PDB file of C-alpha atoms in Angstrom:
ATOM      1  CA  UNK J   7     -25.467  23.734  16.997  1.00  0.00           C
ATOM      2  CA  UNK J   8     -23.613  20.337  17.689  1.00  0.00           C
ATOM      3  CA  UNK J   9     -25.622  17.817  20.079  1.00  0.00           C
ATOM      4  CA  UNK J  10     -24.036  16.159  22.443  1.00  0.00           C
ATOM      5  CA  UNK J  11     -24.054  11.899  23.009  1.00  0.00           C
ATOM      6  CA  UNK J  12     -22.252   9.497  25.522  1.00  0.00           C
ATOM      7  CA  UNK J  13     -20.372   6.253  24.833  1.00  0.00           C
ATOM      8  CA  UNK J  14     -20.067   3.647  27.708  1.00  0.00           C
ATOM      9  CA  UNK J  15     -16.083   3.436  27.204  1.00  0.00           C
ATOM     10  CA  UNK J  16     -15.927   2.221  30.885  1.00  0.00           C
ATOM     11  CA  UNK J  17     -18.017  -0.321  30.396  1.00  0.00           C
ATOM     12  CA  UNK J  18     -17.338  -2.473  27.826  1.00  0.00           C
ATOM     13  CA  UNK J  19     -16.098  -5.076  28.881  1.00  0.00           C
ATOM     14  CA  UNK J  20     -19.330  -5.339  31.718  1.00  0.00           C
ATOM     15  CA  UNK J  21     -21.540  -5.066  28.492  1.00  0.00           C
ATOM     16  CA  UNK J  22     -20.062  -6.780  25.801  1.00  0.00           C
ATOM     17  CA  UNK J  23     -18.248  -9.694  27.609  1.00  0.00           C
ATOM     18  CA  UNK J  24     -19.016 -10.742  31.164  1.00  0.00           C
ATOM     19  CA  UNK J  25     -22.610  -9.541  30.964  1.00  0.00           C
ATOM     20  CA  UNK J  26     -21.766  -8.219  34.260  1.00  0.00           C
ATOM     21  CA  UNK J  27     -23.898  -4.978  33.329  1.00  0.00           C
ATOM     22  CA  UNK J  28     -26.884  -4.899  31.317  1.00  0.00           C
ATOM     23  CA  UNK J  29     -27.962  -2.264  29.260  1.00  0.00           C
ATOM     24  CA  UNK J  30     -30.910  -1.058  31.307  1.00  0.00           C
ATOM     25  CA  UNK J  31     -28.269   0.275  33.785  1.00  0.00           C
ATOM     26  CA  UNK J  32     -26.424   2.118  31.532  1.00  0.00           C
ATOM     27  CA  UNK J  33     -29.576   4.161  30.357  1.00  0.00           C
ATOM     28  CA  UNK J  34     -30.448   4.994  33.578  1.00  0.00           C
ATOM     29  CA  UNK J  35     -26.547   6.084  34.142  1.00  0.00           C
ATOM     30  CA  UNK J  36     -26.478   8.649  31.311  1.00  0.00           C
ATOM     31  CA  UNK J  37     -29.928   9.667  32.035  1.00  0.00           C
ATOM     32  CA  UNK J  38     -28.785  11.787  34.464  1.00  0.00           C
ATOM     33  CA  UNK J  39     -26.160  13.522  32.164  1.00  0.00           C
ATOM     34  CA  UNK J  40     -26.916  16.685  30.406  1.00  0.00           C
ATOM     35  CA  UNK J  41     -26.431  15.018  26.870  1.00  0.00           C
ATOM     36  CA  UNK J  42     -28.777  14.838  23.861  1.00  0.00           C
ATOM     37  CA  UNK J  43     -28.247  11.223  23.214  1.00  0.00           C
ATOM     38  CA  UNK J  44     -26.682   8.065  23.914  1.00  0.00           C
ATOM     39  CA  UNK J  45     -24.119   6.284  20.811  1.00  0.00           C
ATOM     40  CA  UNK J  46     -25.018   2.618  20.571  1.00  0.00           C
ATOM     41  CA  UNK J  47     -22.304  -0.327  20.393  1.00  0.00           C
ATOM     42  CA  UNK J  48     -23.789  -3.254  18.004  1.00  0.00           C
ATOM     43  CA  UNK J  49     -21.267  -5.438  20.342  1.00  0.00           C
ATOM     44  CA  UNK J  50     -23.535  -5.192  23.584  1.00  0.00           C
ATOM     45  CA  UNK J  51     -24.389  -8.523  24.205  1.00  0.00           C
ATOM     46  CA  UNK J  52     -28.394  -8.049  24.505  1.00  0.00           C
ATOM     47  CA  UNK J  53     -27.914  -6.656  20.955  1.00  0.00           C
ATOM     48  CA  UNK J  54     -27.976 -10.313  19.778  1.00  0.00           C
ATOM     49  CA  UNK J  55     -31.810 -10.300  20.658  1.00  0.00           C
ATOM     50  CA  UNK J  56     -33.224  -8.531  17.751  1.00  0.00           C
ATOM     51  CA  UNK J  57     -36.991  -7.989  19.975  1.00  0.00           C
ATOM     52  CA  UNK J  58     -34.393  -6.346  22.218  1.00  0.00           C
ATOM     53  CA  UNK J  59     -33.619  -3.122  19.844  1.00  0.00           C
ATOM     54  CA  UNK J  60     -37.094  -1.724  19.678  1.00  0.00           C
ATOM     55  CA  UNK J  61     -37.214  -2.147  23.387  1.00  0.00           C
ATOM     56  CA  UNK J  62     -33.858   0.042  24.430  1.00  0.00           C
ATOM     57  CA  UNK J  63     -34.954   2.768  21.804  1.00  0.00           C
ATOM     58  CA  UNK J  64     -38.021   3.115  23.942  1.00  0.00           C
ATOM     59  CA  UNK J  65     -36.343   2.575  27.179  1.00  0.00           C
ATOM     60  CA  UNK J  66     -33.633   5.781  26.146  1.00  0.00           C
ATOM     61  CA  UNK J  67     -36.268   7.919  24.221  1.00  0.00           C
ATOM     62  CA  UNK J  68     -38.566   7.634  27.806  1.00  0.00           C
ATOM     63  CA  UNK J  69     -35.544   9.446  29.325  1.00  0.00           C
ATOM     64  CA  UNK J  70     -35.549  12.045  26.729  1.00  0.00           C
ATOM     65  CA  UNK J  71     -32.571  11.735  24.738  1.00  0.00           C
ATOM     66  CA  UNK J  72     -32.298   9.337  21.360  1.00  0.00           C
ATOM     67  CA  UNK J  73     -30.005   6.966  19.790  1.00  0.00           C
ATOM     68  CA  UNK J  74     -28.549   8.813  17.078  1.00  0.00           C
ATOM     69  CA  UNK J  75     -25.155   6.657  16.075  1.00  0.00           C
ATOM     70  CA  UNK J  76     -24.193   3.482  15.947  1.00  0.00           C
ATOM     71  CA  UNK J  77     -20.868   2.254  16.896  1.00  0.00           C
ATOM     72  CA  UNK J  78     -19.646  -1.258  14.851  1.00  0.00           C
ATOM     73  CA  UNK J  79     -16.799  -2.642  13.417  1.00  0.00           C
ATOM     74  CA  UNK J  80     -16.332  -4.109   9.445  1.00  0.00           C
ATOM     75  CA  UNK J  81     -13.205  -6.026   8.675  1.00  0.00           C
ATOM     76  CA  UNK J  82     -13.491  -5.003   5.037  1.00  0.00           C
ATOM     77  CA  UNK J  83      -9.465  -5.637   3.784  1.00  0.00           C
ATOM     78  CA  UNK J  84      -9.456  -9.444   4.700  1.00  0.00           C
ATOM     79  CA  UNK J  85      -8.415 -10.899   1.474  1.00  0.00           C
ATOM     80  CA  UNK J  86     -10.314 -13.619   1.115  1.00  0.00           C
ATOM     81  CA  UNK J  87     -13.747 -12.772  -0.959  1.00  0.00           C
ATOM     82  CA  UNK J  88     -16.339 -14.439   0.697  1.00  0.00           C
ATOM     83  CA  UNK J  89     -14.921 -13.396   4.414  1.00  0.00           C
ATOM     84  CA  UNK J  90     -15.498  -9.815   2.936  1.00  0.00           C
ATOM     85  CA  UNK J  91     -19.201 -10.734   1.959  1.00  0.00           C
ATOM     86  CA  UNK J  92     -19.963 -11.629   5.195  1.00  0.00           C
ATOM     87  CA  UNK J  93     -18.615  -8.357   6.426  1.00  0.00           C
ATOM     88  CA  UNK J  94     -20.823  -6.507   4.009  1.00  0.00           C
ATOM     89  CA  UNK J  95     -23.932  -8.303   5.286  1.00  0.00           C
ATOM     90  CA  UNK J  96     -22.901  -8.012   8.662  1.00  0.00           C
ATOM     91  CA  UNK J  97     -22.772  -4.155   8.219  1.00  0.00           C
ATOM     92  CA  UNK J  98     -26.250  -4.457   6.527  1.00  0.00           C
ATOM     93  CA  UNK J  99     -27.309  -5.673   9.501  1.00  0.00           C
ATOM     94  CA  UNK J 100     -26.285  -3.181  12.046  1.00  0.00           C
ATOM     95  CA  UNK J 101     -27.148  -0.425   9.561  1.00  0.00           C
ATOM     96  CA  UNK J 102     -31.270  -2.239  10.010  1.00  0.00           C
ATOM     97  CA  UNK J 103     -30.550  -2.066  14.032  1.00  0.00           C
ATOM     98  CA  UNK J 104     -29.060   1.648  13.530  1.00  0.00           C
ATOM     99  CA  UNK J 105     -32.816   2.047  11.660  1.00  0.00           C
ATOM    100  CA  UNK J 106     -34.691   0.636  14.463  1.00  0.00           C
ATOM    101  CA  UNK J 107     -33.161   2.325  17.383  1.00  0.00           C
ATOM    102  CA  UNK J 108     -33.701   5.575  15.662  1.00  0.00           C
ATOM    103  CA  UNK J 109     -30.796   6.322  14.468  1.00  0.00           C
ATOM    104  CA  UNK J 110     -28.985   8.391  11.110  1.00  0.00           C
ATOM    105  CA  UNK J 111     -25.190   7.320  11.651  1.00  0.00           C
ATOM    106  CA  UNK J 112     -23.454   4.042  11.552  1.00  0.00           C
ATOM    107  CA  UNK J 113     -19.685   3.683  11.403  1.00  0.00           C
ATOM    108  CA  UNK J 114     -18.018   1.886   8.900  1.00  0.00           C
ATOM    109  CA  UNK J 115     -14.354   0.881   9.523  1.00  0.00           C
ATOM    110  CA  UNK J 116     -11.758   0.116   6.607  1.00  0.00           C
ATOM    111  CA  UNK J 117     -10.390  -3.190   7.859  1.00  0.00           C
ATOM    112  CA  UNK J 118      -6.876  -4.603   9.770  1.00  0.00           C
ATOM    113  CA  UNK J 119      -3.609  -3.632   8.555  1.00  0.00           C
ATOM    114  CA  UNK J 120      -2.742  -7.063   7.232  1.00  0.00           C
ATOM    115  CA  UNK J 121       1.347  -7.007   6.626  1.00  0.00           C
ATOM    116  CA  UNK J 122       0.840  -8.856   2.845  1.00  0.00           C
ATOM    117  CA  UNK J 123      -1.639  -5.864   2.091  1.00  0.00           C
ATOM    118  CA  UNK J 124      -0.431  -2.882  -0.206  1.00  0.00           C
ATOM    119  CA  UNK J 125      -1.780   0.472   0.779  1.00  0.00           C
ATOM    120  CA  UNK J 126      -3.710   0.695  -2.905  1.00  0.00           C
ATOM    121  CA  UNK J 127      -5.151  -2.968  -2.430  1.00  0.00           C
ATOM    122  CA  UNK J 128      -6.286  -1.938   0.823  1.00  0.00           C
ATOM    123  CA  UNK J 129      -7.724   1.257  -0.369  1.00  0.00           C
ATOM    124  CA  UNK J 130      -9.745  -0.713  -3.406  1.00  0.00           C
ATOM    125  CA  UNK J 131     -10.822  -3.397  -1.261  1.00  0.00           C
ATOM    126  CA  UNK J 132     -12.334  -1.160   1.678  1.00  0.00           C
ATOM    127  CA  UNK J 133     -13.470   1.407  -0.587  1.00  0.00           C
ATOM    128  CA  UNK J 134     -15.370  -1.338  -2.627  1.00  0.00           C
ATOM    129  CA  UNK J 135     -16.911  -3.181   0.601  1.00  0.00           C
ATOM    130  CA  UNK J 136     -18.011   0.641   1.717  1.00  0.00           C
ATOM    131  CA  UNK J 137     -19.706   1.425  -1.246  1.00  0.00           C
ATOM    132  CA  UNK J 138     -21.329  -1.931  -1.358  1.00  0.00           C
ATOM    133  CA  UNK J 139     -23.435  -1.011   1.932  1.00  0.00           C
ATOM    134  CA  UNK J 140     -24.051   2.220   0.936  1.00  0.00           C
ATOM    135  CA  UNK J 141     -27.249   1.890  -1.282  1.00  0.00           C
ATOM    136  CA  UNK J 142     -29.269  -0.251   1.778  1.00  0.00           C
ATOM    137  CA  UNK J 143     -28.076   2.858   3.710  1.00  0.00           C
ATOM    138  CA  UNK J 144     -29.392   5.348   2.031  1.00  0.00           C
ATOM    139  CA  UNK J 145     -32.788   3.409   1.624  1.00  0.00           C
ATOM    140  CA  UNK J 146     -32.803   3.402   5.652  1.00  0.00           C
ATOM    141  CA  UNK J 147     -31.921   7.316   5.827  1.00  0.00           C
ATOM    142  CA  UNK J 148     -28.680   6.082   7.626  1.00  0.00           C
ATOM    143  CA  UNK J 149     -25.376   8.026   6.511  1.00  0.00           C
ATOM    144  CA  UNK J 150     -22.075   6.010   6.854  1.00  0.00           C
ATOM    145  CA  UNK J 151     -18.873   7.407   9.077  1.00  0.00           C
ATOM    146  CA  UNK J 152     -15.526   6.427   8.535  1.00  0.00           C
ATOM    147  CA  UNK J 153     -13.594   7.107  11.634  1.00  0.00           C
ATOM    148  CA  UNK J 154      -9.700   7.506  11.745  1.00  0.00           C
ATOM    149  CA  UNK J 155      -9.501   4.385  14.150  1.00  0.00           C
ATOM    150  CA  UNK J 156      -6.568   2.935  15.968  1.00  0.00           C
ATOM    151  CA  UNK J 157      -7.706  -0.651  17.026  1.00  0.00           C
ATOM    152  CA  UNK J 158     -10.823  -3.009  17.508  1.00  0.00           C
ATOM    153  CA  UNK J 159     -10.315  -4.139  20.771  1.00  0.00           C
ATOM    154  CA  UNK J 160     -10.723  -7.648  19.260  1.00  0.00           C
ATOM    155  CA  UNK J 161      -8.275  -7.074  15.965  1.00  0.00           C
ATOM    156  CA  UNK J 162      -5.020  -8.718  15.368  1.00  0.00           C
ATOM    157  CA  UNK J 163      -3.937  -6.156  13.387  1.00  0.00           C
ATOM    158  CA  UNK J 164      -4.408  -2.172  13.907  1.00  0.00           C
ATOM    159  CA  UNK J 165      -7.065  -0.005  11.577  1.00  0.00           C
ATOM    160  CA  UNK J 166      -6.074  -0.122   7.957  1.00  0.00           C
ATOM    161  CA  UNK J 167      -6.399   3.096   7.477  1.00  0.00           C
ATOM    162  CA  UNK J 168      -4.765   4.224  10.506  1.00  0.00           C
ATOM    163  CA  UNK J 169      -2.439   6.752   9.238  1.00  0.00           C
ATOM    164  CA  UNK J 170      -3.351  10.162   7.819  1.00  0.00           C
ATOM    165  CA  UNK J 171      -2.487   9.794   4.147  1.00  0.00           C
ATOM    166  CA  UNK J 172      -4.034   6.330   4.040  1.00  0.00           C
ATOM    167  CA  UNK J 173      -7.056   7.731   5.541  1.00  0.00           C
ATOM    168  CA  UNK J 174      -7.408  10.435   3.303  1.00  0.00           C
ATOM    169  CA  UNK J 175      -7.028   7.987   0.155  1.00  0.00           C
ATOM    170  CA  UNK J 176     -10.210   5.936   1.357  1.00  0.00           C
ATOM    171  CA  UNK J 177     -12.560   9.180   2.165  1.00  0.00           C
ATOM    172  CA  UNK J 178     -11.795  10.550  -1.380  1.00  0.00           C
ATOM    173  CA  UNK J 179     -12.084   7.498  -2.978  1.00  0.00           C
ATOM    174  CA  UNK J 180     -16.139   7.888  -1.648  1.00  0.00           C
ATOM    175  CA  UNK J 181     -18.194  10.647  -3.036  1.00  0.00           C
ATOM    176  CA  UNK J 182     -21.764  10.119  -1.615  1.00  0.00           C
ATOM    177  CA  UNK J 183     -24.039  12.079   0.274  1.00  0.00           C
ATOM    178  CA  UNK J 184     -24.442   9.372   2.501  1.00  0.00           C
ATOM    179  CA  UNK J 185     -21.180   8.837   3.310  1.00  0.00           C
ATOM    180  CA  UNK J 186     -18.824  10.746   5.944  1.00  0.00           C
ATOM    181  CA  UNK J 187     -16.286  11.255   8.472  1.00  0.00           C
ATOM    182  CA  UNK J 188     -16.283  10.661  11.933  1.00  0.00           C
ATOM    183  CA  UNK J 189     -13.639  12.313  12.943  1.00  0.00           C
ATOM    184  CA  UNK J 190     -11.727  11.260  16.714  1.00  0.00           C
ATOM    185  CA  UNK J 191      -8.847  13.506  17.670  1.00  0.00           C
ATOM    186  CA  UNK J 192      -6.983  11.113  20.367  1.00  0.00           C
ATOM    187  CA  UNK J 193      -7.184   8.243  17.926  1.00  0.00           C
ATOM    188  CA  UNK J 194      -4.548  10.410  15.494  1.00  0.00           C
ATOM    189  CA  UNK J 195      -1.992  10.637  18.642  1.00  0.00           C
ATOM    190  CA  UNK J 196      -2.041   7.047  18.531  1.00  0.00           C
ATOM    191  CA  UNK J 197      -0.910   7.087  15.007  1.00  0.00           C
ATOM    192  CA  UNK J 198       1.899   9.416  15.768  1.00  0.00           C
ATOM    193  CA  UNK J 199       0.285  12.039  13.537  1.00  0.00           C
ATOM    194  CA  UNK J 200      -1.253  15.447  14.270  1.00  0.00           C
ATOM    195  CA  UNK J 201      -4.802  15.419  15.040  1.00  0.00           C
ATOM    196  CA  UNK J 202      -5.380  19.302  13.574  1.00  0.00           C
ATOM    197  CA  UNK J 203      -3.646  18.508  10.532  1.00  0.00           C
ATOM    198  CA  UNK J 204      -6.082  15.740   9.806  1.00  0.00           C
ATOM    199  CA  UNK J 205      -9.285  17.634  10.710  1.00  0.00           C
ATOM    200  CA  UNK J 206      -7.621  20.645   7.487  1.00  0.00           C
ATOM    201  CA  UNK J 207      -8.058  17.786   5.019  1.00  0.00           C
ATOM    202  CA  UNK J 208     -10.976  16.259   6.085  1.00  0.00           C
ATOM    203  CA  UNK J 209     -12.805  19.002   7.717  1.00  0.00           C
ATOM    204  CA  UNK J 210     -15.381  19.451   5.088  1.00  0.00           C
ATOM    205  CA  UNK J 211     -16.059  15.804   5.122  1.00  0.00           C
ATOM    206  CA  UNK J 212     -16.735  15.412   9.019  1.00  0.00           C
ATOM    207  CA  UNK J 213     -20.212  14.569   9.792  1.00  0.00           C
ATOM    208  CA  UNK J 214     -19.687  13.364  13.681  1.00  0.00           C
ATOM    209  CA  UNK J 215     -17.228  13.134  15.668  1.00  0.00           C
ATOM    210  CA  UNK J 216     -15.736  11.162  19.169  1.00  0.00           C
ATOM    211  CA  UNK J 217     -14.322  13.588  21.756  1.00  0.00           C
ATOM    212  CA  UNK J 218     -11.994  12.027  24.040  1.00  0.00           C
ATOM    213  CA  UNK J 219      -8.883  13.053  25.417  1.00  0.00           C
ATOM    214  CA  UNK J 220      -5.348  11.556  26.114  1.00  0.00           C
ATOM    215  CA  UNK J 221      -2.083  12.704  28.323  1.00  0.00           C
ATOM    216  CA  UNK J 222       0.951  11.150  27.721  1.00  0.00           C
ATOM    217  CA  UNK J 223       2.414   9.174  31.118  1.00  0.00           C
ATOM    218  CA  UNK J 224       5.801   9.725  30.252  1.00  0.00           C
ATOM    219  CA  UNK J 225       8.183  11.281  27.258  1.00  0.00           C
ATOM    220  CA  UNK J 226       6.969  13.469  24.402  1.00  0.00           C
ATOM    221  CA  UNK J 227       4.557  13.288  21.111  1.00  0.00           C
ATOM    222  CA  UNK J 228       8.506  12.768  19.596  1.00  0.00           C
ATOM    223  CA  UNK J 229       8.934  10.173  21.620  1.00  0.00           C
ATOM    224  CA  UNK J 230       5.954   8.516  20.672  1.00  0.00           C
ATOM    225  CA  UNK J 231       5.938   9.212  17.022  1.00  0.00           C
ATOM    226  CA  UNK J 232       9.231   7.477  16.658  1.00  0.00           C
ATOM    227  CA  UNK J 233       8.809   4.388  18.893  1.00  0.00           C
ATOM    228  CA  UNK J 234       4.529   3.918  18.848  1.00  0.00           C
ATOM    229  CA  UNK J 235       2.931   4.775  15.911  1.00  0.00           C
ATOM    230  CA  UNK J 236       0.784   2.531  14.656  1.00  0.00           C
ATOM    231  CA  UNK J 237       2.187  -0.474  16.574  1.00  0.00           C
ATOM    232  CA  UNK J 238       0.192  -3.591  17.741  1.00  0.00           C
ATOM    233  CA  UNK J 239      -1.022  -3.130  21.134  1.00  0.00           C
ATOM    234  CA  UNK J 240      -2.385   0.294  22.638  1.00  0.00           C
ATOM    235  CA  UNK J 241       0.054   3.091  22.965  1.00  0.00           C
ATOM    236  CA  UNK J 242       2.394   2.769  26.695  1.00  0.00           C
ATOM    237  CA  UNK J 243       2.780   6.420  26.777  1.00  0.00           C
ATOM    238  CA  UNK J 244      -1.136   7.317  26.036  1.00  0.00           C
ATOM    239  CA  UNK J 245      -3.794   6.609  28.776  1.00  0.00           C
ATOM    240  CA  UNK J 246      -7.313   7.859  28.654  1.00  0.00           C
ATOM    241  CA  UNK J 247      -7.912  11.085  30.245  1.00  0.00           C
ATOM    242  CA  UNK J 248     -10.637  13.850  31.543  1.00  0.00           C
ATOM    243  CA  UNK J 249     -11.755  16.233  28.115  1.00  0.00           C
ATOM    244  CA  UNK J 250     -10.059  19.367  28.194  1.00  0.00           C
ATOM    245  CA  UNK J 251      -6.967  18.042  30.345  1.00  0.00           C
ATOM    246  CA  UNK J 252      -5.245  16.123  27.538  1.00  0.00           C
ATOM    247  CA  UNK J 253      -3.511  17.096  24.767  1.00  0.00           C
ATOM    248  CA  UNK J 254      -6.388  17.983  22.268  1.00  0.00           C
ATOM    249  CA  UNK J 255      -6.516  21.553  21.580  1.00  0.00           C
ATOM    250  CA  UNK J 256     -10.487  21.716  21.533  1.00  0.00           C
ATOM    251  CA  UNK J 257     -10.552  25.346  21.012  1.00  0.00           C
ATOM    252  CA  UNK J 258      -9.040  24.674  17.367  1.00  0.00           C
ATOM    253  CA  UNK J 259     -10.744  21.910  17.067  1.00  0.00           C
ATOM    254  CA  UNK J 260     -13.691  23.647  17.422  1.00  0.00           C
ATOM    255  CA  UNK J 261     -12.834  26.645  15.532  1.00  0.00           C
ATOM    256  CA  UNK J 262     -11.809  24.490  12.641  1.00  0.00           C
ATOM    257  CA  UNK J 263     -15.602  22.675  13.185  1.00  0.00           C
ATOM    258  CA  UNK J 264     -17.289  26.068  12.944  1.00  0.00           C
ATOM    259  CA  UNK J 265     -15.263  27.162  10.052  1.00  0.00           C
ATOM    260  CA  UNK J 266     -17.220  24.685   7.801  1.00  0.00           C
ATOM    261  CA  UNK J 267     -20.208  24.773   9.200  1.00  0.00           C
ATOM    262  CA  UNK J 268     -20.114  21.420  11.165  1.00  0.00           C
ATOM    263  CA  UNK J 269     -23.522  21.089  13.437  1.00  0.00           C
ATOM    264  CA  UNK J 270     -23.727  16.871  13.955  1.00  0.00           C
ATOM    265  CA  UNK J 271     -23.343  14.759  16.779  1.00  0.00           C
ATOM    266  CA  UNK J 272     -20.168  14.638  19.052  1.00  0.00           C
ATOM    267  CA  UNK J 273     -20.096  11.624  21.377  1.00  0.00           C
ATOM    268  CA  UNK J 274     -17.758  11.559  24.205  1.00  0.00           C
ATOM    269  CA  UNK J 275     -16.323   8.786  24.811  1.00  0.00           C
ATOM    270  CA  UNK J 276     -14.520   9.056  28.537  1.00  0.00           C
ATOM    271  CA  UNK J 277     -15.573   8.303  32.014  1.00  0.00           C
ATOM    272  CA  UNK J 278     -13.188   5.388  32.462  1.00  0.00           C
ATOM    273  CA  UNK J 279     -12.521   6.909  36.309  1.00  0.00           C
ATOM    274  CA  UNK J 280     -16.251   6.889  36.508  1.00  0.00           C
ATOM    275  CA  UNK J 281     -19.413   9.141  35.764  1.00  0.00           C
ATOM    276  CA  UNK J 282     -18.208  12.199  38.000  1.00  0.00           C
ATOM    277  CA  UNK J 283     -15.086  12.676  34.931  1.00  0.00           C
ATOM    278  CA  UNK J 284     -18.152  11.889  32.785  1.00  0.00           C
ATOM    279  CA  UNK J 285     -19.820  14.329  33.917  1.00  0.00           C
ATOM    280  CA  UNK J 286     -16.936  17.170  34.065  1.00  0.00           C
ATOM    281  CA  UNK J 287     -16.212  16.339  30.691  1.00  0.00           C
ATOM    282  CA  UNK J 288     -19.685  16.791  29.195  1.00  0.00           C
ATOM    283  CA  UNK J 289     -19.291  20.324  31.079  1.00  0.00           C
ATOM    284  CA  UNK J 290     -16.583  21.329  29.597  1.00  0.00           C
ATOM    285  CA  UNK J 291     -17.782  20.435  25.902  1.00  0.00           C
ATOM    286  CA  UNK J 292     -20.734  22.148  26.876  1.00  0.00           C
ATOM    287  CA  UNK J 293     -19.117  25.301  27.588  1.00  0.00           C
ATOM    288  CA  UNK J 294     -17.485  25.312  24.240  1.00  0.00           C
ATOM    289  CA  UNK J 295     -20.006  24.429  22.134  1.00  0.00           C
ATOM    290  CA  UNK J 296     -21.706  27.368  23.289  1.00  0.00           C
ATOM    291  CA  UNK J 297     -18.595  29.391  22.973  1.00  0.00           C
ATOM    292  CA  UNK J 298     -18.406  28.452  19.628  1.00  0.00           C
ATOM    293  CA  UNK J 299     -21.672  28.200  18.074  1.00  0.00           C
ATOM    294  CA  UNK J 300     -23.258  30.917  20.291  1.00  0.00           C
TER     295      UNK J 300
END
C-alpha cells in the first residue's frame, strides 16, 4: 500500500528565502497530519548546516513519521563541462543528506531548456550527468527520481525535459534499478500534455509520485495547450488547487498505479490556502488509497 508524505509548498519562500519560518515549525505543523512522512527540500536554508540534518531526522522521526524523499534540483544540460561537474557533485551531496535524514529517494532533474540545445544533446548530456550520480547512490541505498517538472522556481529556462516525448527519451535512455520516475500529474497540464497519457508510458517506471491538483481560472486545456505550453513563467490559466477538486482524474490515476503494482511514496504537495486544504486533501488521498489498494 502507498504511504503518504507532505511537502511545505506554502512555505517556501518562509523557509528557503526570508528565513521567516524555520524548520522546527514546520515539523510540528505536519505532525498533526495523518501522513507517513514528511519530503525534504535540500533548499531550506538550515540545510546549509550539515550538524543540522541529523538533528531534523530526529526531530521528525520523534513525531513518528520519517523522511523518506528528498526534493533538489540538478541543472545537468548547461553546456559548459565543468558547470555540469559541479552539478554532479552537488547532487552527490544531497544524495549524502538524503542518507542521513533517512531517506531512499532523491530527485534528479534533467536541466533548463536552453534555446541553442537540441533535444538529442539534451537527452545525452542529462542522461550522462544522471548516470554519473548513480553509482554513489546506490552505495547509499538511495534510488534516483526523475520527475516530469515544469520549472525551478529559480530557472531561467523551463525543465528540459518538460514535454512528454522528451521525457520519455531521458527515462529510457536509464536502465538501473536505482533509477526511477517520480511521476506529478499537474506538472503535465503545464506542458499542455495529458497527464494519463504520460503515466501509460511510464507507468512501469514510477517509483513516487507528487499529488497536487490544478483548476484552470479561465478558458479550456485547448486554450492552454495552444497559447501556454511550456512557456517561461508559470501557467495564467493554472493556479494551485485543493486534491480531488482540480482537473486530475485520481481515480485513473490510481487505477493505472494499481495496475502495475505501484506501492511507494506519494507526497502531496498543496496547502497553499493553509493546513485546513492540507488537511482535506490528505483525506481525500486517504480515502482512495484505501479504495484502491484495499
Amino acid at each position: 500500500m502507498p504511504k503518504l508524505a507532505a511537502f511545505p509548498k506554502a512555505y517556501m519562500q518562509a523557509l528557503c528565502k526570508d528565513g521567516t519560518m524555520k524548520v522546527e515549525e514546520w515539523i510540528r505543523l505536519a505532525a498533526k497530519l495523518d501522513i507517513d512522512g514528511l519530503e525534504w527540500y535540500a533548499g531550506f536554508l538550515e540545510m546549509e548546516d550539515q550538524s543540522n540534518w541529523p538533528k531534523f531526522r530526529k526531530m521528525v522521526e520523534d513525531t513518528g513519521k520519517v523522511i523518506p524523499m528528498m526534493c533538489c534540483s540538478p541543472d545537468f544540460t548547461h553546456p559548459d563541462r565543468v558547470f555540469r561537474e559541479n552539478e554532479i557533485q552537488k547532487q552527490k551531496n544531497w544524495i549524502d543528506m538524503t542518507h542521513t535524514l533517512g531517506g531512499s529517494y532523491c530527485r534528479v532533474l534533467s536541466g533548463q531548456k536552453r534555446p541553442e540545445l537540441s533535444i538529442n544533446e539534451g537527452v545525452k548530456l542529462a542522461s550522462e550527468s544522471i548516470m554519473a550520480c548513480i553509482p554513489y547512490a546506490e552505495e547509499r541505498g538511495i534510488t534516483l527520481i526523475l520527475e516530469n517538472h515544469y520549472k525551478d522556481d529559480f530557472w531561467e529556462y523551463p525543465e528540459f525535459a518538460q514535454k512528454m516525448d522528451v521525457f520519455c527519451q531521458l527515462v529510457d535512455s536509464i536502465q538501473h534499478p536505482n533509477f526511477g520516475v517520480n511521476y506529478d500529474p499537474s506538472n503535465t497540464f503545464l506542458a499542455g500534455e495529458d497527464p494519463l497519457e504520460l503515466l501509460a508510458k511510464v507507468s512501469h517506471r514510477v517509483v513516487s509520485m507528487h499529488a497536487s491538483d490544478r483548476y484552470l481560472k479561465y478558458g479550456t486545456i485547448e486554450d492552454l495547450q495552444k497559447e501556454e505550453g511550456g512557456a517561461v513563467g508559470y501557467a495564467k490559466r493554472l493556479s494551485h488547487g485543493e486534491i480531488g477538486k482540480g482537473l486530475n482524474d485520481y481515480d485513473a490515476i490510481f487505477t493505472e498505479l494499481k495496475s502495475v503494482g505501484f506501492d511507494g511514496w506519494i507526497s502531496i504537495e498543496d496547502g497553499v490556502d493553509g493546513m485546513d486544504q492540507l488537511e482535506r486533501s490528505v483525506l481525500f488521498l486517504k480515502n482512495k488509497i484505501a479504495r484502491y489498494w484495499p
